[in-house]
Coordinates of C-alpha atoms in Angstrom, one line a residue:
M1 CA 110.0 55.8 103.8
R2 CA 112.9 53.5 102.8
G3 CA 116.4 54.1 104.1
F4 CA 119.5 52.1 103.5
L5 CA 121.5 49.5 105.4
A6 CA 125.0 50.7 105.5
S7 CA 128.2 48.7 106.0
S8 CA 129.9 50.6 108.7
I9 CA 127.2 53.2 109.1
G10 CA 129.7 55.7 110.5
V11 CA 131.5 55.7 107.1
M12 CA 129.8 58.2 104.7
C13 CA 130.5 56.3 101.6
A14 CA 127.9 55.2 99.0
A15 CA 130.0 52.1 98.2
A16 CA 129.3 50.9 101.8
L17 CA 125.5 50.7 101.3
A18 CA 124.3 47.2 101.2
L19 CA 120.6 46.5 101.8
P20 CA 117.3 48.5 101.9
L21 CA 116.4 49.1 105.5
T22 CA 112.9 48.2 106.5
P23 CA 111.2 51.0 108.4
P24 CA 111.4 50.8 112.3
A25 CA 107.8 49.6 112.6
A26 CA 108.6 46.4 110.7
A27 CA 111.9 45.9 112.5
T28 CA 110.4 45.8 115.9
T29 CA 108.6 42.5 115.1
A30 CA 111.8 40.6 115.7
G31 CA 112.3 38.5 118.8
A32 CA 113.9 39.6 122.1
A33 CA 117.6 39.8 122.6
P34 CA 119.4 36.9 124.4
S35 CA 119.8 37.1 128.1
G36 CA 122.5 39.6 129.0
A37 CA 122.5 41.3 125.6
R38 CA 121.8 44.9 124.9
S39 CA 118.2 45.8 124.1
A40 CA 117.0 44.7 120.7
T41 CA 114.5 47.6 120.4
V42 CA 115.2 49.7 117.4
A43 CA 116.7 53.0 118.3
T44 CA 115.5 55.9 116.2
A45 CA 118.1 58.2 118.0
P46 CA 121.5 56.6 117.3
R47 CA 124.4 57.3 119.5
T48 CA 127.0 59.9 118.7
S49 CA 130.3 60.0 120.5
S50 CA 133.0 62.1 122.1
E51 CA 136.0 59.9 121.5
I52 CA 139.4 59.6 123.2
P53 CA 141.7 58.0 120.6
G54 CA 143.5 54.8 121.4
S55 CA 147.3 54.2 121.2
T56 CA 149.9 51.5 120.9
Q57 CA 153.2 51.3 122.8
S58 CA 155.7 49.0 121.0
L59 CA 158.6 47.9 123.2
P60 CA 161.6 45.8 122.0
L61 CA 162.4 42.7 124.1
T62 CA 165.9 42.1 125.4
P63 CA 167.8 38.9 126.4
L64 CA 167.1 37.6 129.8
T65 CA 169.9 35.0 129.8
R66 CA 173.3 35.5 131.4
D67 CA 175.1 35.5 128.1
R68 CA 173.7 38.7 126.7
A69 CA 176.2 38.5 123.9
L70 CA 173.7 36.2 122.1
G71 CA 171.6 39.3 121.5
P72 CA 168.5 38.7 119.4
A73 CA 169.2 35.0 119.2
A74 CA 169.0 34.6 123.0
P75 CA 166.6 31.7 123.9
E76 CA 164.9 33.8 126.6
Q77 CA 163.8 37.4 126.1
G78 CA 161.5 39.8 127.9
L79 CA 161.2 43.0 129.8
T80 CA 159.7 44.5 133.0
R81 CA 158.2 48.0 132.9
D82 CA 156.3 49.7 135.7
D83 CA 156.2 53.1 134.0
V84 CA 154.1 52.6 130.9
R85 CA 151.0 54.5 129.8
H86 CA 147.7 52.9 130.5
F87 CA 146.8 49.9 128.3
S88 CA 144.2 47.1 128.3
L89 CA 145.4 44.6 125.7
V90 CA 148.8 43.0 125.1
G91 CA 150.5 40.9 122.4
V92 CA 153.9 40.1 121.1
I93 CA 155.0 40.5 117.5
W94 CA 158.1 39.7 115.4
D95 CA 159.5 40.5 112.0
N96 CA 158.6 37.6 109.7
P97 CA 155.0 36.4 109.6
D98 CA 156.2 33.0 108.2
T99 CA 158.4 32.3 111.2
V100 CA 156.8 30.2 113.9
L101 CA 157.5 31.0 117.5
H102 CA 158.5 27.6 119.0
G103 CA 158.2 28.3 122.7
S104 CA 156.1 30.1 125.3
V105 CA 155.0 33.7 125.9
Q106 CA 153.8 34.7 129.3
V107 CA 152.8 38.1 130.7
R108 CA 151.7 39.6 134.0
T109 CA 150.3 43.0 134.4
R110 CA 149.6 45.6 137.1
A111 CA 146.0 46.8 137.5
T112 CA 145.7 50.6 137.5
A113 CA 143.0 50.7 140.0
S114 CA 144.4 48.5 142.7
G115 CA 148.1 48.4 141.9
A116 CA 148.1 44.6 142.3
W117 CA 150.0 42.4 139.9
T118 CA 148.3 39.4 138.2
G119 CA 149.8 36.0 138.0
W120 CA 151.5 34.8 134.8
Q121 CA 149.2 34.4 131.9
D122 CA 149.9 32.5 128.6
L123 CA 149.6 34.1 125.2
E124 CA 148.5 31.9 122.3
T125 CA 151.7 31.8 120.2
H126 CA 150.2 30.2 117.1
N127 CA 148.0 33.1 115.8
D128 CA 146.7 31.4 112.6
D129 CA 144.0 34.0 111.6
A130 CA 145.6 35.5 108.5
A131 CA 145.2 36.8 105.0
D132 CA 145.6 34.3 102.1
P133 CA 149.1 33.8 100.6
G134 CA 149.7 35.9 97.5
T135 CA 147.0 38.5 98.3
A136 CA 147.9 42.2 98.4
E137 CA 147.1 42.3 102.1
R138 CA 149.5 39.4 102.8
T139 CA 152.4 40.7 100.6
S140 CA 152.1 44.3 101.6
G141 CA 155.5 44.2 103.4
R142 CA 153.7 45.5 106.6
V143 CA 152.6 42.1 107.9
R144 CA 154.3 40.7 111.0
G145 CA 154.2 37.5 113.0
S146 CA 152.3 37.7 116.2
T147 CA 150.7 36.0 119.2
A148 CA 147.0 36.2 119.8
P149 CA 146.2 39.4 121.8
L150 CA 145.2 39.1 125.5
W151 CA 142.7 41.4 127.2
V152 CA 144.0 42.4 130.7
G153 CA 141.9 45.4 131.6
D154 CA 143.2 48.8 132.5
S155 CA 146.8 48.4 133.5
D156 CA 150.0 50.5 133.9
G157 CA 152.7 47.9 134.5
V158 CA 153.8 44.8 132.6
E159 CA 156.3 42.0 132.7
V160 CA 156.8 39.6 129.8
R161 CA 159.0 36.6 129.2
V162 CA 159.4 34.6 125.9
R163 CA 161.2 31.2 126.2
A164 CA 162.4 29.1 123.3
E165 CA 161.2 25.5 123.4
G166 CA 163.8 22.7 123.6
E167 CA 163.3 19.8 121.3
R168 CA 164.7 16.4 122.3
R169 CA 166.3 14.3 119.6
T170 CA 168.2 11.0 119.4
D171 CA 171.4 10.7 117.4
E172 CA 173.4 7.6 116.5
T173 CA 177.1 8.0 117.1
A174 CA 180.1 5.7 117.0
R175 CA 179.9 5.4 120.8
G176 CA 176.2 4.5 120.7
T177 CA 172.9 6.4 121.0
R178 CA 173.0 9.9 122.3
T179 CA 170.0 12.1 123.4
A180 CA 170.4 15.8 123.1
T181 CA 168.1 18.8 123.4
A182 CA 168.1 21.4 120.6
V183 CA 166.7 24.8 121.2
A184 CA 165.1 26.5 118.2
P185 CA 166.0 30.2 117.9
L186 CA 163.3 32.7 118.8
P187 CA 162.0 34.9 115.9
S188 CA 163.9 38.1 115.2
G189 CA 162.5 41.5 116.1
L190 CA 160.4 40.5 119.2
R191 CA 158.4 43.4 120.5
L192 CA 155.7 43.8 123.2
E193 CA 152.6 45.6 122.0
L194 CA 150.6 47.4 124.7
V195 CA 147.3 48.6 123.3
D196 CA 145.0 51.2 124.7
P197 CA 141.7 50.9 122.9
G198 CA 140.7 54.5 123.8
E199 CA 137.3 55.5 125.1
Q200 CA 134.0 56.2 123.5
K201 CA 131.5 58.3 125.5
L202 CA 128.2 57.8 123.8
T203 CA 125.1 60.1 123.9
R204 CA 121.9 60.2 121.9
A205 CA 121.2 62.4 118.9
A206 CA 118.0 62.9 116.9
V207 CA 119.2 61.0 113.8
P208 CA 116.9 58.5 112.0
A209 CA 117.8 54.8 112.3
G210 CA 119.7 53.7 109.2
A211 CA 121.3 57.1 108.6
P212 CA 125.0 57.6 108.6
G213 CA 126.1 57.5 112.3
A214 CA 123.6 54.8 113.4
T215 CA 125.1 52.5 115.9
E216 CA 123.1 49.4 115.1
I217 CA 121.3 47.6 112.3
P218 CA 118.0 46.5 113.8
A219 CA 116.7 43.0 113.8
L220 CA 113.9 42.1 111.3
G221 CA 111.1 39.6 111.3
R222 CA 111.0 36.8 108.7
A223 CA 108.7 38.5 106.2
A224 CA 110.7 41.7 106.2
T225 CA 114.0 39.7 105.8
E226 CA 112.6 37.8 102.8
A227 CA 111.4 41.0 101.2
E228 CA 115.0 42.4 101.6
L229 CA 116.4 39.2 100.0
L230 CA 114.1 39.6 97.0
A231 CA 115.0 43.3 96.7
L232 CA 118.7 42.5 96.9
R233 CA 119.1 39.3 94.9
G234 CA 115.7 38.8 93.3
G235 CA 117.1 38.6 89.7
E236 CA 119.5 35.9 90.7
L237 CA 117.0 33.6 92.5
T238 CA 115.2 30.7 90.8
A239 CA 111.4 30.6 90.9
A240 CA 111.5 28.0 93.6
Q241 CA 113.9 30.2 95.7
R242 CA 111.6 33.2 95.2
A243 CA 108.6 31.2 96.3
R244 CA 110.3 29.8 99.4
P245 CA 113.6 31.6 100.3
Y246 CA 115.5 29.8 102.9
I247 CA 116.8 32.6 105.1
G248 CA 116.8 33.3 108.8
P249 CA 115.4 36.6 110.2
R250 CA 118.1 39.3 110.1
P251 CA 119.6 39.6 113.6
R252 CA 120.5 42.8 115.3
I253 CA 124.1 43.9 114.5
I254 CA 126.1 46.5 116.3
T255 CA 127.9 48.6 113.6
R256 CA 131.5 49.7 113.5
R257 CA 130.2 53.1 114.6
G258 CA 128.5 51.4 117.5
W259 CA 131.7 49.8 118.8
G260 CA 133.7 52.9 118.1
A261 CA 135.9 52.0 115.1
D262 CA 138.5 54.6 114.2
E263 CA 138.0 54.5 110.5
K264 CA 141.3 56.4 109.9
L265 CA 143.2 53.3 111.0
R266 CA 142.1 51.0 108.2
E267 CA 142.7 51.1 104.4
K268 CA 140.0 53.0 102.6
K269 CA 139.1 50.6 99.9
F270 CA 137.0 47.5 100.3
V271 CA 137.8 44.1 98.8
Y272 CA 135.1 41.6 97.9
T273 CA 134.8 37.9 96.8
K274 CA 132.0 36.5 94.6
K275 CA 129.8 35.0 97.3
V276 CA 129.6 33.5 100.8
K277 CA 129.6 29.7 100.6
A278 CA 130.8 29.0 104.1
A279 CA 131.3 30.4 107.6
F280 CA 134.4 29.7 109.7
V281 CA 133.9 30.0 113.5
H282 CA 136.9 31.3 115.6
H283 CA 137.6 32.4 119.1
T284 CA 139.8 35.4 119.6
A285 CA 142.0 33.6 122.3
S286 CA 142.0 36.9 124.2
G287 CA 140.6 35.5 127.4
N288 CA 137.2 35.5 129.0
G289 CA 138.0 38.2 131.7
Y290 CA 135.8 40.9 130.2
R291 CA 132.3 42.1 130.9
C292 CA 129.9 42.4 128.0
S293 CA 129.8 46.1 128.7
Q294 CA 133.5 46.1 127.8
A295 CA 133.1 44.3 124.5
D296 CA 133.3 47.5 122.5
S297 CA 136.7 48.3 124.1
V298 CA 137.9 44.7 123.5
I299 CA 137.0 44.9 119.8
R300 CA 138.7 48.3 119.4
G301 CA 141.8 46.8 121.0
I302 CA 141.8 43.8 118.6
Y303 CA 141.1 46.1 115.7
R304 CA 144.1 48.3 116.6
Y305 CA 146.3 45.2 117.2
H306 CA 145.4 43.7 113.8
V307 CA 146.1 46.9 111.9
K308 CA 148.8 48.8 113.7
S309 CA 150.7 45.8 115.2
M310 CA 150.1 43.0 112.8
G311 CA 149.9 45.1 109.6
W312 CA 146.5 44.0 108.2
R313 CA 144.3 46.3 106.2
D314 CA 141.4 46.2 108.8
I315 CA 140.2 43.9 111.6
G316 CA 140.5 40.3 110.2
Y317 CA 137.0 39.0 111.1
N318 CA 133.8 39.8 109.3
F319 CA 131.8 39.6 112.5
L320 CA 132.4 39.2 116.2
V321 CA 130.2 37.8 118.9
D322 CA 130.6 38.6 122.7
K323 CA 129.8 36.1 125.4
C324 CA 126.3 37.7 125.9
G325 CA 125.4 36.9 122.3
N326 CA 125.7 40.4 120.9
I327 CA 126.7 40.5 117.2
Y328 CA 129.2 43.1 115.9
E329 CA 130.1 44.2 112.4
G330 CA 133.8 43.4 111.8
R331 CA 135.7 44.2 108.6
A332 CA 134.2 47.2 106.7
G333 CA 132.5 46.9 103.4
G334 CA 128.9 45.9 104.0
V335 CA 127.4 43.4 106.4
A336 CA 125.4 41.8 103.6
K337 CA 128.2 41.8 101.1
P338 CA 130.9 39.1 100.5
V339 CA 133.8 41.1 102.1
L340 CA 137.2 39.4 101.9
G341 CA 138.5 38.9 105.4
A342 CA 141.8 37.7 107.0
H343 CA 140.6 34.9 109.3
T344 CA 141.3 31.5 107.9
L345 CA 144.6 31.2 106.1
G346 CA 144.0 29.6 102.7
F347 CA 140.2 29.8 102.8
N348 CA 139.2 33.5 103.0
T349 CA 137.8 33.6 99.5
N350 CA 134.0 33.0 99.3
S351 CA 133.7 32.6 103.1
M352 CA 133.2 34.7 106.2
G353 CA 134.8 34.6 109.6
I354 CA 132.9 34.9 112.9
A355 CA 135.1 35.3 116.0
V356 CA 133.7 34.7 119.4
I357 CA 135.4 37.1 121.9
G358 CA 137.1 34.8 124.4
S359 CA 139.0 31.5 124.8
F360 CA 137.1 28.2 124.7
G361 CA 139.8 25.5 125.0
S362 CA 138.5 24.5 128.4
S363 CA 135.6 27.0 129.0
K364 CA 132.2 26.1 127.6
P365 CA 130.6 28.8 125.3
P366 CA 127.4 30.3 126.8
G367 CA 124.1 29.3 125.0
A368 CA 123.7 32.9 123.9
V369 CA 126.9 32.6 121.9
L370 CA 125.6 29.5 120.0
R371 CA 122.3 31.2 119.3
A372 CA 124.0 34.3 118.0
I373 CA 126.2 32.2 115.6
A374 CA 123.0 30.4 114.5
R375 CA 121.1 33.6 113.9
L376 CA 123.9 35.3 112.1
T377 CA 124.7 32.3 109.8
A378 CA 121.1 31.6 109.1
W379 CA 120.7 35.1 107.7
K380 CA 124.1 35.7 106.0
L381 CA 124.4 32.3 104.5
G382 CA 120.7 32.5 103.5
L383 CA 121.5 35.6 101.4
Y384 CA 123.7 33.4 99.2
G385 CA 121.5 30.2 99.2
A386 CA 123.7 28.2 101.5
N387 CA 122.3 25.4 103.8
P388 CA 123.9 25.6 107.3
R389 CA 123.7 21.8 107.6
G390 CA 125.2 21.2 104.2
K391 CA 128.6 20.7 102.7
T392 CA 130.4 22.9 100.2
Y393 CA 133.7 23.0 98.2
L394 CA 136.3 25.8 98.7
K395 CA 139.6 26.0 96.8
S396 CA 142.6 26.2 99.1
A397 CA 145.0 29.2 98.6
G398 CA 147.6 27.3 100.5
G399 CA 148.1 26.4 104.1
N400 CA 149.4 23.7 106.5
L401 CA 146.5 21.3 105.9
Y402 CA 145.8 21.6 102.2
R403 CA 148.0 22.4 99.2
K404 CA 147.3 25.4 97.0
G405 CA 144.6 24.7 94.4
K406 CA 143.0 21.7 96.1
N407 CA 139.2 21.7 96.2
V408 CA 138.3 20.9 99.8
R409 CA 134.9 19.6 100.9
L410 CA 133.9 21.4 104.1
N411 CA 130.9 21.9 106.3
V412 CA 129.1 25.1 105.4
I413 CA 129.6 26.1 109.1
S414 CA 133.1 25.0 109.9
G415 CA 135.6 25.6 112.7
H416 CA 138.9 27.3 111.9
R417 CA 140.7 24.0 112.6
D418 CA 138.8 22.4 109.6
G419 CA 140.8 24.6 107.2
F420 CA 144.0 25.0 109.1
A421 CA 145.9 22.9 111.7
T422 CA 145.2 25.0 114.8
E423 CA 143.3 24.6 118.1
C424 CA 141.0 27.5 117.2
P425 CA 138.1 27.9 118.0
G426 CA 138.9 25.9 121.1
W427 CA 137.6 22.4 121.7
Q428 CA 134.6 23.4 123.8
L429 CA 133.3 25.7 121.1
Y430 CA 134.2 23.5 118.2
R431 CA 132.3 20.5 119.7
K432 CA 129.1 22.7 119.8
L433 CA 129.1 23.7 116.1
G434 CA 126.7 20.8 115.3
T435 CA 124.1 22.5 117.5
A436 CA 124.7 25.8 115.7
R437 CA 124.3 24.2 112.3
S438 CA 120.9 22.5 113.2
T439 CA 119.6 25.7 114.9
A440 CA 120.6 27.9 111.9
A441 CA 118.9 25.5 109.5
R442 CA 115.8 25.7 111.6
Y443 CA 115.9 29.5 111.6
Q444 CA 116.1 29.2 107.8
G445 CA 112.9 27.1 107.7
R446 CA 114.6 23.9 106.6

């Protein structure tokens, strides 16, 4: 009996259906899950949930300088609150998404369980994951500038400070050379966002795998994956592609239902591009201080921050990967479809965004992360005939590296920094993308 592979299988919408789902007997031929991951065994009894909704507290920052008459233009702003409701993720937003915050943002939080305060932690001020210029999502009027979010765990107290950065400059005067320090103003409308991702208490229900409400899309072996490819795109493939399709076995993917997405938060409609020619790898810059059992909560927090605080239509990434190598469905619309994301400003069209949950500027990504990126790209890029070790051209929609309309030659598996001047996905992850490319190509049988 043939079911269907749904996009966000908790959303009962025929438009969300993407691929035929191979019966469980065939799906169980896939390899074992990476170390630390959840079981890869196909569940014929998907989880149902009793959910506690999340919430967002949005608190305006106030001047911390002695001259409070400066008001919103004060070069240092912040607040201290020890009476807030529980939260687990923090970020700072401001009015204009085109305004860059030249300075530093630091927070410290009080753990609910112990009452102890953390040390000061930095928030990444240049949050360059964004929708393309001119798109409906970018011009909605709801979008705001933001830092990257930071996962802090269950907390009930917070202190934040935002400091403008001084820029030294040298001026020639009649009396000679003079060096001065100019302080750029902070963005207007600075607010601290405290996000409670809510809870999802999961139980088991006798619902067939693949039905609405399923929490995961099971892994498939190579033969079953190739059969799905032919069923999905057979009429578009050449005779050579039909004879030897280069596609990796479909990996296990935890659905939006599986990580507890509140589908009432996002916009209802889905937006698609024509194909998937490239994959951009990101990190969420939200820190590595989470357990893999908490990844669902971290994703719910990021989702709420993207939609409620930053003003996007949905979570920005097409997929997420935790540090144990589990793969999660991101933006709704169908895991096999070319869903338009908001991840690489200027290059969201005909691409997909994969975000590794964590920060990898100085921390090395676990091997399970690289294998998950390779498995996911080998499958998803294989659906559209892309070679993970190859190059492709994408047309820039505008950004700080490439002007609008320029055709840019990129690696099929690129880092965020390849399309935009940013440190994302962190040097330690970026330097390992060559390994992911060669492994993905091997999974495709190249």
